[in-house]
C-alpha positions in Angstrom: -14.0 17.2 0.4 -12.1 16.0 -2.6 -14.0 13.7 -5.0 -12.2 10.5 -6.1 -15.1 9.0 -8.1 -13.9 7.6 -11.4 -10.2 7.9 -10.5 -7.9 5.0 -11.4 -5.8 3.3 -8.8 -3.2 0.5 -8.4 -3.1 -1.4 -5.1 -0.1 -3.6 -4.8 -0.5 -6.6 -2.6 -4.2 -5.9 -3.1 -5.6 -9.5 -3.0 -5.8 -10.0 0.8 -5.5 -8.4 4.2 -5.0 -4.6 4.2 -4.6 -4.5 0.4 -7.9 -6.1 -0.3 -9.6 -3.9 2.3 -8.1 -0.8 0.6 -9.2 -2.0 -2.9 -12.7 -2.6 -1.6 -12.9 0.8 0.0 -11.7 2.5 -3.2 -14.3 0.6 -5.2 -17.0 1.6 -2.8 -15.9 5.3 -3.3 -16.3 4.9 -7.1 -12.6 4.4 -8.0 -11.5 1.9 -10.7 -8.9 -0.4 -9.2 -6.2 -2.7 -10.4 -4.8 -5.1 -7.9 -1.7 -7.3 -8.1 -0.2 -10.2 -6.2 2.7 -12.5 -7.0 0.5 -15.3 -8.3 -2.2 -15.2 -10.9 -4.3 -17.5 -8.8 -4.5 -15.0 -6.0 -5.4 -12.2 -8.4 -8.2 -14.3 -10.0 -9.6 -15.3 -6.6 -9.7 -11.7 -5.5 -11.4 -10.4 -8.7 -13.9 -13.3 -8.5 -14.8 -12.2 -5.0 -15.2 -8.5 -5.8 -16.3 -8.4 -9.5 -19.9 -9.2 -8.7 -20.4 -6.1 -6.6 -18.4 -3.8 -8.8 -18.6 -5.2 -12.3 -16.1 -3.7 -14.8 -14.4 -1.6 -12.1 -11.7 -4.1 -10.8 -9.0 -5.8 -12.8 -5.8 -7.4 -11.8 -2.5 -8.9 -12.9 0.3 -11.0 -11.4 3.3 -8.8 -10.4 6.3 -9.3 -8.2 7.1 -5.7 -7.3 10.8 -6.5 -6.7 11.1 -7.0 -10.5 10.9 -3.7 -12.3 9.9 -5.2 -15.7 6.9 -6.8 -14.0 6.0 -3.4 -12.4 6.3 -1.6 -15.7 4.0 -4.2 -17.3 1.5 -3.7 -14.4 1.4 0.1 -15.0 1.1 -0.4 -18.8 -1.8 -2.9 -18.1 -3.6 -0.3 -16.0 -3.3 2.4 -18.6 -4.4 0.1 -21.3 -7.4 -1.2 -19.4 -8.6 2.0 -17.7 -7.0 4.8 -19.7 -4.6 6.2 -17.1 -3.5 6.2 -13.5 -4.3 8.7 -10.6 -3.6 6.8 -7.4 -0.8 4.4 -6.4 -1.1 2.5 -3.2 2.1 0.7 -2.3 1.0 -2.0 0.0 2.9 -5.2 -1.0 5.1 -6.4 1.8 6.7 -9.4 3.3 8.0 -9.9 6.9 10.9 -12.3 7.8 11.9 -12.1 11.4 14.9 -13.6 13.1 18.3 -12.9 14.7 20.7 -11.3 12.3 22.9 -14.4 12.2 19.8 -16.4 11.2 18.4 -14.3 8.4 19.9 -15.5 5.1 21.1 -13.1 2.4 18.2 -14.4 0.2 15.7 -13.5 3.0 17.2 -10.1 3.4 17.0 -9.4 -0.3 13.4 -10.6 -0.3 12.3 -8.2 2.4 14.3 -5.2 1.2 13.4 -6.0 -2.4 9.7 -6.1 -1.8 9.2 -3.5 1.0 11.5 -0.8 -0.2 12.9 -1.4 -3.7 9.5 -2.5 -4.8 8.0 0.8 -3.7 10.8 2.6 -5.7 9.9 0.5 -8.8 6.2 1.4 -8.6 6.9 5.1 -8.0 9.5 5.2 -10.8 7.1 3.6 -13.3 4.0 5.6 -12.2 5.3 9.2 -11.7 5.7 10.0 -15.4 2.0 9.1 -15.9 0.8 11.0 -12.9 2.8 14.1 -14.1 1.2 13.8 -17.5 -2.2 13.7 -15.9 -1.6 16.9 -13.9 -1.2 15.2 -10.5 -2.2 12.3 -8.4 -1.6 10.6 -5.0 0.9 8.1 -3.8 0.2 6.3 -0.5 2.9 4.1 1.0 1.7 1.6 3.6 4.4 1.4 6.1 4.4 0.3 9.7 5.2 1.6 13.2 8.1 -0.8 12.8 9.6 2.0 10.8 9.8 4.2 13.9 11.2 1.8 16.5 13.4 -1.2 16.1 12.8 -4.5 17.9 14.8 -7.7 18.4 14.6 -10.0 15.4 13.4 -7.2 13.1 16.6 -6.2 11.4 15.4 -6.7 7.8 11.8 -5.6 8.4 12.8 -2.6 10.5 15.4 -1.6 7.9 12.8 -1.8 5.1 10.2 0.3 7.0 12.6 2.9 8.3 13.9 3.2 4.7 10.3 3.6 3.4 9.7 6.5 5.8 12.8 8.3 4.5 11.9 7.5 0.9 8.3 8.8 1.4 9.5 12.1 2.9 12.0 12.6 0.1 9.6 12.0 -2.8 6.9 14.0 -1.1 9.3 17.0 -1.6 10.3 15.9 -5.1 6.7 15.8 -6.3 4.7 18.3 -4.3 5.0 21.0 -7.0 3.8 18.5 -9.6 0.5 18.3 -7.7 1.4 14.8 -6.7 0.7 14.3 -3.0 2.6 11.6 -1.1 1.5 10.2 2.3 2.9 7.4 4.4 0.4 5.4 6.5 2.0 3.6 9.5 -0.3 1.0 11.1 0.5 -0.8 14.3 -0.7 -4.3 14.9 -3.4 -5.3 12.4 -5.6 -8.4 12.7 -4.5 -10.2 9.6 -2.4 -13.3 9.0 0.7 -11.3 8.2 4.1 -12.7 9.4 2.4 -16.0 10.3 0.2 -14.4 13.0 -3.3 -15.9 13.3 -6.2 -13.6 12.7 -9.3 -14.1 14.7 -11.2 -13.4 17.9 -8.1 -13.6 20.1 -6.7 -10.5 18.3 -9.8 -8.3 18.5 -7.8 -5.6 20.2 -5.8 -5.1 17.0 -6.6 -2.7 14.2 -8.7 -4.2 11.4 -7.7 -3.9 7.7 -10.8 -1.8 7.2 -9.4 0.7 9.8 -6.3 1.2 7.5 -8.5 1.4 4.4 -10.6 4.1 5.9 -7.5 6.3 6.5 -6.4 5.8 2.9 -9.8 6.9 1.6 -9.9 9.9 4.0 -6.4 11.0 2.8 -7.5 10.8 -0.8 -10.5 13.0 0.0 -8.6 15.4 2.1 -8.6 19.1 1.0 -5.6 19.4 -1.3 -4.6 22.6 0.4 -3.0 20.6 3.2 -1.1 17.4 3.2 -1.0 14.8 6.1 2.3 13.5 5.0 2.5 10.8 7.7 -0.3 9.1 9.6 0.5 6.8 12.6 -2.4 4.4 13.4 -2.4 2.5 16.7 -4.8 0.1 18.5 -6.6 2.1 21.2 -6.2 -0.5 23.9 -3.5 -3.1 23.4 -3.0 -5.7 26.1 -1.1 -4.4 29.2 2.5 -5.7 29.3 
């Protein structure tokens, strides 16, 4: 089993939901973690919540991943604070649903800019550092919405289908640099994403911790083999 203790990670969208669960699981495994969100208040609240348990091992910065200058500043912050970067978890995402005639150009750009272009920005900024350190791991948190389209999902589906293709391509770009790339595709997760209410009525769904456990398992996986795509589904969803 690969050791990840004292590795350095960035988790985008790491202040709530799946991202915060991933950050917590990495901290538990001994990783030093930088989280980001669009607002400084969200970052501060997350660090205040986690710092007491893992003092000095979590830091954060505001970053809109759709803006490359902000992403570059986030990566520079990570290197400055912790001395490098070994793991990039691209988790930041937005979901806007609606008929194609209803989704505005601004909403389309927000979804594609965050869910797809934002991942490109993070990888583009991080890969030179990973190469200099002799390798690393990139994990792209996608969705089963990247495997099957649904009504009202034109922007979201497009971003997640695109993320799958992007992940497969960069996996082949980077494999000989000892940089492993995996895409994790969860189904329904019990969070407040896309306006859904989290709670007891959604207990059949995956939990954020289920996704986080897969991320840590991938990082610890024997580097001889690469699970390049993992699909994760609730075991017993409601019957239709």
